[in-house]
Amino acid sequence: MRRLDRKRGESRTGSQGARAVRYHHLSHPFAPQSVFSDDAIAGMHDTALRVLEELGVRFLLPEARTIFAAAGAVVDEETQMVRIGRDIVASALTSAPRSIRLRAADARHEQTYAQGRLLFGGSGGCPNATDRIRGRRPGSLSDFEDALKLQQHFDVIHILSPSAEPQDVPVNLRHYAMMRSQMMIGTKPLFAYARGRRQVADSFDLVRIGLDLDEAAWNDGVWCKTIINSNSPRLIDVPMAEGIIDFARAGQLSIITPFCLAGAMAPVTVAGALVLQHAEALACIALAQLASPGAPVSYGGFSSNVDMKSGAPAFGTPEHLKMQIGSGQLARLTGLPWRSAAGSAGNTADVQAATENTMGLWGALMSNATLTVHSAGWLEGGLTFGYEKFILDVEALQTIAELCERPDSDAAAMAFDAIAEVAPGGHFFAAAHTMERYDRAFYTPLVADLSNYGTWTEHGAKTATERATAIWQRALTEFEPHAGSAAAADRLAPFIERRTAQGGAAPSE
Amino acid sequence: MRRLDRKRGESRTGSQGARAVRYHHLSHPFAPQSVFSDDAIAGMHDTALRVLEELGVRFLLPEARTIFAAAGAVVDEETQMVRIGRDIVASALTSAPRSIRLRAADARHEQTYAQGRLLFGGSGGCPNATDRIRGRRPGSLSDFEDALKLQQHFDVIHILSPSAEPQDVPVNLRHYAMMRSQMMIGTKPLFAYARGRRQVADSFDLVRIGLDLDEAAWNDGVWCKTIINSNSPRLIDVPMAEGIIDFARAGQLSIITPFCLAGAMAPVTVAGALVLQHAEALACIALAQLASPGAPVSYGGFSSNVDMKSGAPAFGTPEHLKMQIGSGQLARLTGLPWRSAAGSAGNTADVQAATENTMGLWGALMSNATLTVHSAGWLEGGLTFGYEKFILDVEALQTIAELCERPDSDAAAMAFDAIAEVAPGGHFFAAAHTMERYDRAFYTPLVADLSNYGTWTEHGAKTATERATAIWQRALTEFEPHAGSAAAADRLAPFIERRTAQGGAAPSE
């Protein structure tokens, strides 16, 4: 069974040499695993429902409280607490779609967002950027665009994410630049921040204009997605609730992501952090479904632990992986597609950062996460986007993507005749069986150097991190805008000019 | 369900702080996965049987051919080829034990070697050693002993392996030094090389003397193990066949390990390399069972691919992982416990080397390998043992070992009361639920530094590899010999003195 699509006519990326492997569309190669019994998962779901109906969640946005009250939730306007009955949650889990079509400027980059699918996103939300040439600095529009080019370049990155925050663009105008850059550079599913109603409305307008979508096209599937973070514990702030409502009503995708760090914003136990995550996710999913029944919404979680000495978040730890796998169990209980995350707390693209991210990627595989964000380039727990880190992580992602394709198992693959042809103690280098297959038999590494110690030393004894520099440099140097890039920019210019003249749109408080 | 034993009275190692986690005895946390259909696996088994009965395997040792001939195999003395009927293989798979007791000087380090168990071994067979202080050099007895101390120190390493070859000891005396060092430094299951009959006999004598075993104790379980590598394709040399026979007759463990590099010593396809691996493994298992029915023997494989440009072996690649998972399927078909391997082709302890090894560890998890060797410290495809690499890999192993323990899922763990106690937007740092658990809630990293960028920079901006140096230095400095060390040395001295005076024992050709 081939779980990795090989499509004709796609341009080759990712240093695949003579191999024609495509990583555009992946499905999980491994069965989802468990860390909790089914009874325990049922108990956690029930406890989360008790949290919602007995303790409640605080929604700062009056409209959110009004929506919940109309649905029969118990709202205390003084404390802004909303107690959500389990009937409301059950109804939301019934109306939320199981499969969501992620549209893209290039139809070949469309994705089906559903359980069983395997999508990777690069880093998101990093205020800083770093590389070996220029060092660590505040993120700029140039970094933001470089990161988009890298995400577009590598097939194993399936969506666009805002990796390095363009801090050199004023906040009231930043969303124009971010949407424009995405559409000029990329043809993969778009991202929009939920930083307030006016910015979200602008972003939707920009997508319609940039991609030249008429009303029918805009309403057919999801054209952009956002991440909704709760302010754990049990608090949903104004822009996040606005985002849930506005994305739902526009038929665009909210990816609900409580950030429950056990021991800090969440209980110190794996089960306790997941109960809180689950309660917050269900509350946000309920709001989306109440705002617009059937609206696309993703379950999600980003629970991990903190270092109890410093309070710093940790990633790729045993507790993070257990929470990923438990999240997958809870997601399967809801039936909804869901988002997990890898990432690293490392301060530089070293072995710690690599091991943390690789562990998180395997946690996502074991939990069958639909989408794994922060899967490439995420340093310092998300404070910094690393150029070399991105390249190094892509090697891990490509290795995993290759696992989605089953090896051949016909008689020719079993190679009885080749084994008969080669004498005991001989070699297969020149065997006909080898010659027919050698140029596409194996994955071609992106960064890994398989030369021996002598050759490696002669070539400067470069570490993988050092070698990664030339790889991102070449990817950026050789980057060519897609065919529709200039036309999209032309279409967007008048709107952006007008809105800029009007003062843009400040984020919600 | 707790899959990780917590034993009372064990000394604490591995920087576990206040946690009382023990990694001594692990069982696989995840269900074994597949890359081939059951039909394909049956077809590969059948093809391997055809290789054995139609093509045969060349055994250079006359005694091996005699044993096979007596069992009804078709032997051609001129070509040294042995054609092994499937009845012989079936009989061997019936008589080989499913569960093997690995004895150890310290009973707490005993292991049950059976499917479902999860054992890790450090690097084996490296001619060189390297660290950041002294650089790369030929392995010495000092390096060999340092590596043993590190293996003994970390609970997550379950057996002793010959990591750095003591090239400063003459080959005719080397086995005395290697066995003596193991028994003076370690209390975990021992290793002996199969480098010829006289050396093996010496090694068995040394184990009996060093551990003070009477005949009944020596015959009760396995006291030492060896690795048997075929000279793929289809060639078993003299010392390997001698090793199989002598270990079987002494009731000690042969771990059969064809080293089938696809495209070089094996067919270029995953299925073809596994067919050859399987045929060679079955031939060696058959020899062990013919030499002594019921003898302890382990299925195993170390199949990976080569770089088709240089012919260099590759590890942690997609093909390596597919071969690991396919090997697990073939091992389950035989019912025998089996050995896999991780490792790295990297020339230094960098991100490439880390990612390769971590990928191979997950391949071992996906395939439910009983024993994963080369799981810490293996650089350059086994040519060099790396001190820092060992430490960095132990972090990955400990992370995986932690996954063997399921999280608590009782009502207290689900933390409803703690969630009720903390106000929306508050934090759990001071919650009673946290205070009761914080010092043992999370894995304490060995190498990972979770401090923020500023603090990390103030402390010298050290990479994980740089930080690993102090960790192995401290482990070696603080190492204390076990209680029986001196007595073992005293018991061994007269034997080693006598055998040395007799000229020792040269390896077989």
PDB file of N, CA and C in Angstrom, chain A residues 248-315:
ATOM      1  N   ALA A 248     -15.299  31.260  12.243  1.00  0.00           N
ATOM      2  CA  ALA A 248     -16.424  30.323  12.083  1.00  0.00           C
ATOM      3  C   ALA A 248     -17.453  30.889  11.111  1.00  0.00           C
ATOM      4  N   ARG A 249     -17.800  32.139  11.296  1.00  0.00           N
ATOM      5  CA  ARG A 249     -18.840  32.730  10.444  1.00  0.00           C
ATOM      6  C   ARG A 249     -18.373  32.888   9.009  1.00  0.00           C
ATOM      7  N   ALA A 250     -17.061  33.024   8.810  1.00  0.00           N
ATOM      8  CA  ALA A 250     -16.529  33.138   7.451  1.00  0.00           C
ATOM      9  C   ALA A 250     -16.196  31.774   6.857  1.00  0.00           C
ATOM     10  N   GLY A 251     -16.439  30.714   7.605  1.00  0.00           N
ATOM     11  CA  GLY A 251     -16.144  29.372   7.095  1.00  0.00           C
ATOM     12  C   GLY A 251     -14.651  29.084   7.006  1.00  0.00           C
ATOM     13  N   GLN A 252     -13.869  29.824   7.773  1.00  0.00           N
ATOM     14  CA  GLN A 252     -12.426  29.594   7.780  1.00  0.00           C
ATOM     15  C   GLN A 252     -12.041  28.822   9.050  1.00  0.00           C
ATOM     16  N   LEU A 253     -10.814  28.304   9.075  1.00  0.00           N
ATOM     17  CA  LEU A 253     -10.460  27.296  10.092  1.00  0.00           C
ATOM     18  C   LEU A 253      -9.802  27.877  11.335  1.00  0.00           C
ATOM     19  N   SER A 254     -10.413  27.609  12.480  1.00  0.00           N
ATOM     20  CA  SER A 254      -9.776  27.877  13.777  1.00  0.00           C
ATOM     21  C   SER A 254      -9.136  26.595  14.282  1.00  0.00           C
ATOM     22  N   ILE A 255      -7.860  26.686  14.588  1.00  0.00           N
ATOM     23  CA  ILE A 255      -7.166  25.535  15.175  1.00  0.00           C
ATOM     24  C   ILE A 255      -7.007  25.836  16.663  1.00  0.00           C
ATOM     25  N   ILE A 256      -7.828  25.166  17.465  1.00  0.00           N
ATOM     26  CA  ILE A 256      -7.894  25.460  18.895  1.00  0.00           C
ATOM     27  C   ILE A 256      -6.674  24.852  19.590  1.00  0.00           C
ATOM     28  N   THR A 257      -5.948  25.688  20.315  1.00  0.00           N
ATOM     29  CA  THR A 257      -4.690  25.228  20.897  1.00  0.00           C
ATOM     30  C   THR A 257      -4.471  25.770  22.293  1.00  0.00           C
ATOM     31  N   PRO A 258      -5.072  25.147  23.304  1.00  0.00           N
ATOM     32  CA  PRO A 258      -4.682  25.506  24.666  1.00  0.00           C
ATOM     33  C   PRO A 258      -3.189  25.211  24.853  1.00  0.00           C
ATOM     34  N   PHE A 259      -2.495  26.119  25.502  1.00  0.00           N
ATOM     35  CA  PHE A 259      -1.060  25.932  25.753  1.00  0.00           C
ATOM     36  C   PHE A 259      -0.913  25.643  27.238  1.00  0.00           C
ATOM     37  N   CYS A 260      -1.089  24.370  27.581  1.00  0.00           N
ATOM     38  CA  CYS A 260      -1.182  23.969  28.982  1.00  0.00           C
ATOM     39  C   CYS A 260       0.154  23.412  29.468  1.00  0.00           C
ATOM     40  N   LEU A 261       0.949  24.273  30.058  1.00  0.00           N
ATOM     41  CA  LEU A 261       2.231  23.821  30.591  1.00  0.00           C
ATOM     42  C   LEU A 261       2.027  23.284  31.999  1.00  0.00           C
ATOM     43  N   ALA A 262       2.201  21.992  32.126  1.00  0.00           N
ATOM     44  CA  ALA A 262       1.969  21.332  33.405  1.00  0.00           C
ATOM     45  C   ALA A 262       2.901  21.898  34.468  1.00  0.00           C
ATOM     46  N   GLY A 263       2.314  22.255  35.596  1.00  0.00           N
ATOM     47  CA  GLY A 263       3.094  22.826  36.690  1.00  0.00           C
ATOM     48  C   GLY A 263       3.084  24.343  36.683  1.00  0.00           C
ATOM     49  N   ALA A 264       2.631  24.950  35.561  1.00  0.00           N
ATOM     50  CA  ALA A 264       2.580  26.413  35.472  1.00  0.00           C
ATOM     51  C   ALA A 264       1.136  26.846  35.216  1.00  0.00           C
ATOM     52  N   MET A 265       0.698  26.793  33.954  1.00  0.00           N
ATOM     53  CA  MET A 265      -0.682  27.177  33.632  1.00  0.00           C
ATOM     54  C   MET A 265      -1.635  25.996  33.718  1.00  0.00           C
ATOM     55  N   ALA A 266      -1.147  24.840  34.124  1.00  0.00           N
ATOM     56  CA  ALA A 266      -1.976  23.636  34.166  1.00  0.00           C
ATOM     57  C   ALA A 266      -1.495  22.750  35.315  1.00  0.00           C
ATOM     58  N   PRO A 267      -2.338  21.808  35.725  1.00  0.00           N
ATOM     59  CA  PRO A 267      -1.911  20.891  36.784  1.00  0.00           C
ATOM     60  C   PRO A 267      -0.607  20.177  36.419  1.00  0.00           C
ATOM     61  N   VAL A 268       0.123  19.774  37.428  1.00  0.00           N
ATOM     62  CA  VAL A 268       1.473  19.231  37.256  1.00  0.00           C
ATOM     63  C   VAL A 268       1.458  17.802  36.718  1.00  0.00           C
ATOM     64  N   THR A 269       0.306  17.158  36.739  1.00  0.00           N
ATOM     65  CA  THR A 269       0.205  15.789  36.231  1.00  0.00           C
ATOM     66  C   THR A 269      -0.154  15.780  34.744  1.00  0.00           C
ATOM     67  N   VAL A 270       0.249  14.724  34.057  1.00  0.00           N
ATOM     68  CA  VAL A 270      -0.089  14.572  32.639  1.00  0.00           C
ATOM     69  C   VAL A 270      -1.605  14.551  32.476  1.00  0.00           C
ATOM     70  N   ALA A 271      -2.270  13.756  33.290  1.00  0.00           N
ATOM     71  CA  ALA A 271      -3.724  13.633  33.172  1.00  0.00           C
ATOM     72  C   ALA A 271      -4.419  14.951  33.496  1.00  0.00           C
ATOM     73  N   GLY A 272      -3.930  15.664  34.504  1.00  0.00           N
ATOM     74  CA  GLY A 272      -4.543  16.927  34.902  1.00  0.00           C
ATOM     75  C   GLY A 272      -4.366  18.003  33.838  1.00  0.00           C
ATOM     76  N   ALA A 273      -3.165  18.082  33.261  1.00  0.00           N
ATOM     77  CA  ALA A 273      -2.936  19.065  32.200  1.00  0.00           C
ATOM     78  C   ALA A 273      -3.847  18.770  31.010  1.00  0.00           C
ATOM     79  N   LEU A 274      -4.029  17.495  30.721  1.00  0.00           N
ATOM     80  CA  LEU A 274      -4.882  17.136  29.575  1.00  0.00           C
ATOM     81  C   LEU A 274      -6.362  17.392  29.867  1.00  0.00           C
ATOM     82  N   VAL A 275      -6.776  17.207  31.109  1.00  0.00           N
ATOM     83  CA  VAL A 275      -8.170  17.541  31.453  1.00  0.00           C
ATOM     84  C   VAL A 275      -8.413  19.033  31.203  1.00  0.00           C
ATOM     85  N   LEU A 276      -7.481  19.872  31.648  1.00  0.00           N
ATOM     86  CA  LEU A 276      -7.649  21.309  31.436  1.00  0.00           C
ATOM     87  C   LEU A 276      -7.610  21.644  29.944  1.00  0.00           C
ATOM     88  N   GLN A 277      -6.616  21.084  29.233  1.00  0.00           N
ATOM     89  CA  GLN A 277      -6.520  21.306  27.781  1.00  0.00           C
ATOM     90  C   GLN A 277      -7.835  20.924  27.097  1.00  0.00           C
ATOM     91  N   HIS A 278      -8.336  19.759  27.466  1.00  0.00           N
ATOM     92  CA  HIS A 278      -9.536  19.221  26.827  1.00  0.00           C
ATOM     93  C   HIS A 278     -10.734  20.129  27.113  1.00  0.00           C
ATOM     94  N   ALA A 279     -10.866  20.579  28.368  1.00  0.00           N
ATOM     95  CA  ALA A 279     -11.988  21.455  28.727  1.00  0.00           C
ATOM     96  C   ALA A 279     -11.924  22.752  27.922  1.00  0.00           C
ATOM     97  N   GLU A 280     -10.745  23.348  27.842  1.00  0.00           N
ATOM     98  CA  GLU A 280     -10.607  24.621  27.116  1.00  0.00           C
ATOM     99  C   GLU A 280     -10.864  24.428  25.625  1.00  0.00           C
ATOM    100  N   ALA A 281     -10.348  23.329  25.073  1.00  0.00           N
ATOM    101  CA  ALA A 281     -10.566  23.072  23.645  1.00  0.00           C
ATOM    102  C   ALA A 281     -12.049  22.883  23.359  1.00  0.00           C
ATOM    103  N   LEU A 282     -12.717  22.115  24.223  1.00  0.00           N
ATOM    104  CA  LEU A 282     -14.157  21.876  24.012  1.00  0.00           C
ATOM    105  C   LEU A 282     -14.950  23.179  24.124  1.00  0.00           C
ATOM    106  N   ALA A 283     -14.539  24.057  25.046  1.00  0.00           N
ATOM    107  CA  ALA A 283     -15.239  25.340  25.191  1.00  0.00           C
ATOM    108  C   ALA A 283     -15.107  26.161  23.906  1.00  0.00           C
ATOM    109  N   CYS A 284     -13.910  26.178  23.341  1.00  0.00           N
ATOM    110  CA  CYS A 284     -13.690  26.974  22.124  1.00  0.00           C
ATOM    111  C   CYS A 284     -14.385  26.340  20.918  1.00  0.00           C
ATOM    112  N   ILE A 285     -14.349  25.023  20.846  1.00  0.00           N
ATOM    113  CA  ILE A 285     -15.056  24.329  19.762  1.00  0.00           C
ATOM    114  C   ILE A 285     -16.558  24.615  19.871  1.00  0.00           C
ATOM    115  N   ALA A 286     -17.063  24.621  21.110  1.00  0.00           N
ATOM    116  CA  ALA A 286     -18.483  24.914  21.308  1.00  0.00           C
ATOM    117  C   ALA A 286     -18.819  26.327  20.830  1.00  0.00           C
ATOM    118  N   LEU A 287     -17.949  27.291  21.146  1.00  0.00           N
ATOM    119  CA  LEU A 287     -18.212  28.664  20.701  1.00  0.00           C
ATOM    120  C   LEU A 287     -18.248  28.738  19.172  1.00  0.00           C
ATOM    121  N   ALA A 288     -17.298  28.065  18.524  1.00  0.00           N
ATOM    122  CA  ALA A 288     -17.270  28.076  17.052  1.00  0.00           C
ATOM    123  C   ALA A 288     -18.557  27.488  16.489  1.00  0.00           C
ATOM    124  N   GLN A 289     -19.006  26.380  17.070  1.00  0.00           N
ATOM    125  CA  GLN A 289     -20.196  25.712  16.536  1.00  0.00           C
ATOM    126  C   GLN A 289     -21.472  26.491  16.859  1.00  0.00           C
ATOM    127  N   LEU A 290     -21.476  27.177  18.000  1.00  0.00           N
ATOM    128  CA  LEU A 290     -22.635  28.021  18.310  1.00  0.00           C
ATOM    129  C   LEU A 290     -22.661  29.238  17.387  1.00  0.00           C
ATOM    130  N   ALA A 291     -21.495  29.785  17.078  1.00  0.00           N
ATOM    131  CA  ALA A 291     -21.427  30.950  16.187  1.00  0.00           C
ATOM    132  C   ALA A 291     -21.857  30.575  14.781  1.00  0.00           C
ATOM    133  N   SER A 292     -21.500  29.362  14.356  1.00  0.00           N
ATOM    134  CA  SER A 292     -21.855  28.914  13.017  1.00  0.00           C
ATOM    135  C   SER A 292     -21.794  27.390  12.970  1.00  0.00           C
ATOM    136  N   PRO A 293     -22.921  26.727  13.179  1.00  0.00           N
ATOM    137  CA  PRO A 293     -22.909  25.250  13.215  1.00  0.00           C
ATOM    138  C   PRO A 293     -22.299  24.675  11.933  1.00  0.00           C
ATOM    139  N   GLY A 294     -21.419  23.713  12.094  1.00  0.00           N
ATOM    140  CA  GLY A 294     -20.759  23.122  10.943  1.00  0.00           C
ATOM    141  C   GLY A 294     -19.487  23.835  10.544  1.00  0.00           C
ATOM    142  N   ALA A 295     -19.133  24.918  11.253  1.00  0.00           N
ATOM    143  CA  ALA A 295     -17.912  25.666  10.918  1.00  0.00           C
ATOM    144  C   ALA A 295     -16.682  24.773  11.084  1.00  0.00           C
ATOM    145  N   PRO A 296     -15.689  24.967  10.199  1.00  0.00           N
ATOM    146  CA  PRO A 296     -14.463  24.181  10.333  1.00  0.00           C
ATOM    147  C   PRO A 296     -13.708  24.576  11.593  1.00  0.00           C
ATOM    148  N   VAL A 297     -13.368  23.601  12.401  1.00  0.00           N
ATOM    149  CA  VAL A 297     -12.633  23.871  13.637  1.00  0.00           C
ATOM    150  C   VAL A 297     -11.809  22.636  13.946  1.00  0.00           C
ATOM    151  N   SER A 298     -10.637  22.856  14.438  1.00  0.00           N
ATOM    152  CA  SER A 298      -9.733  21.742  14.747  1.00  0.00           C
ATOM    153  C   SER A 298      -9.535  21.626  16.236  1.00  0.00           C
ATOM    154  N   TYR A 299      -9.614  20.412  16.737  1.00  0.00           N
ATOM    155  CA  TYR A 299      -9.151  20.134  18.099  1.00  0.00           C
ATOM    156  C   TYR A 299      -7.650  20.345  18.116  1.00  0.00           C
ATOM    157  N   GLY A 300      -7.117  20.622  19.305  1.00  0.00           N
ATOM    158  CA  GLY A 300      -5.668  20.764  19.366  1.00  0.00           C
ATOM    159  C   GLY A 300      -5.196  20.913  20.779  1.00  0.00           C
ATOM    160  N   GLY A 301      -3.910  20.799  20.926  1.00  0.00           N
ATOM    161  CA  GLY A 301      -3.312  20.971  22.233  1.00  0.00           C
ATOM    162  C   GLY A 301      -1.832  21.196  22.085  1.00  0.00           C
ATOM    163  N   PHE A 302      -1.293  21.915  23.022  1.00  0.00           N
ATOM    164  CA  PHE A 302       0.157  22.053  23.086  1.00  0.00           C
ATOM    165  C   PHE A 302       0.498  22.004  24.564  1.00  0.00           C
ATOM    166  N   SER A 303       0.333  20.797  25.108  1.00  0.00           N
ATOM    167  CA  SER A 303       0.636  20.619  26.521  1.00  0.00           C
ATOM    168  C   SER A 303       2.022  20.013  26.649  1.00  0.00           C
ATOM    169  N   SER A 304       2.768  20.541  27.565  1.00  0.00           N
ATOM    170  CA  SER A 304       4.076  19.984  27.887  1.00  0.00           C
ATOM    171  C   SER A 304       4.341  20.314  29.340  1.00  0.00           C
ATOM    172  N   ASN A 305       5.564  20.097  29.783  1.00  0.00           N
ATOM    173  CA  ASN A 305       5.876  20.419  31.170  1.00  0.00           C
ATOM    174  C   ASN A 305       6.825  21.613  31.215  1.00  0.00           C
ATOM    175  N   VAL A 306       6.981  22.150  32.396  1.00  0.00           N
ATOM    176  CA  VAL A 306       7.985  23.186  32.604  1.00  0.00           C
ATOM    177  C   VAL A 306       9.142  22.596  33.412  1.00  0.00           C
ATOM    178  N   ASP A 307      10.276  23.278  33.335  1.00  0.00           N
ATOM    179  CA  ASP A 307      11.383  22.992  34.239  1.00  0.00           C
ATOM    180  C   ASP A 307      10.984  23.543  35.602  1.00  0.00           C
ATOM    181  N   MET A 308      10.852  22.666  36.606  1.00  0.00           N
ATOM    182  CA  MET A 308      10.314  23.132  37.888  1.00  0.00           C
ATOM    183  C   MET A 308      11.309  24.015  38.639  1.00  0.00           C
ATOM    184  N   LYS A 309      12.555  24.064  38.174  1.00  0.00           N
ATOM    185  CA  LYS A 309      13.512  24.983  38.803  1.00  0.00           C
ATOM    186  C   LYS A 309      13.322  26.403  38.278  1.00  0.00           C
ATOM    187  N   SER A 310      13.177  26.521  36.956  1.00  0.00           N
ATOM    188  CA  SER A 310      13.145  27.856  36.347  1.00  0.00           C
ATOM    189  C   SER A 310      11.767  28.270  35.855  1.00  0.00           C
ATOM    190  N   GLY A 311      10.839  27.315  35.748  1.00  0.00           N
ATOM    191  CA  GLY A 311       9.543  27.625  35.162  1.00  0.00           C
ATOM    192  C   GLY A 311       9.573  27.675  33.642  1.00  0.00           C
ATOM    193  N   ALA A 312      10.726  27.392  33.059  1.00  0.00           N
ATOM    194  CA  ALA A 312      10.853  27.441  31.602  1.00  0.00           C
ATOM    195  C   ALA A 312      10.119  26.273  30.962  1.00  0.00           C
ATOM    196  N   PRO A 313       9.462  26.516  29.821  1.00  0.00           N
ATOM    197  CA  PRO A 313       8.793  25.411  29.132  1.00  0.00           C
ATOM    198  C   PRO A 313       9.793  24.419  28.553  1.00  0.00           C
ATOM    199  N   ALA A 314       9.394  23.160  28.531  1.00  0.00           N
ATOM    200  CA  ALA A 314      10.250  22.094  28.007  1.00  0.00           C
ATOM    201  C   ALA A 314       9.508  21.416  26.859  1.00  0.00           C
ATOM    202  N   PHE A 315      10.264  20.890  25.894  1.00  0.00           N
ATOM    203  CA  PHE A 315       9.652  20.227  24.737  1.00  0.00           C
ATOM    204  C   PHE A 315      10.439  18.964  24.407  1.00  0.00           C
TER     205      PHE A 315
END
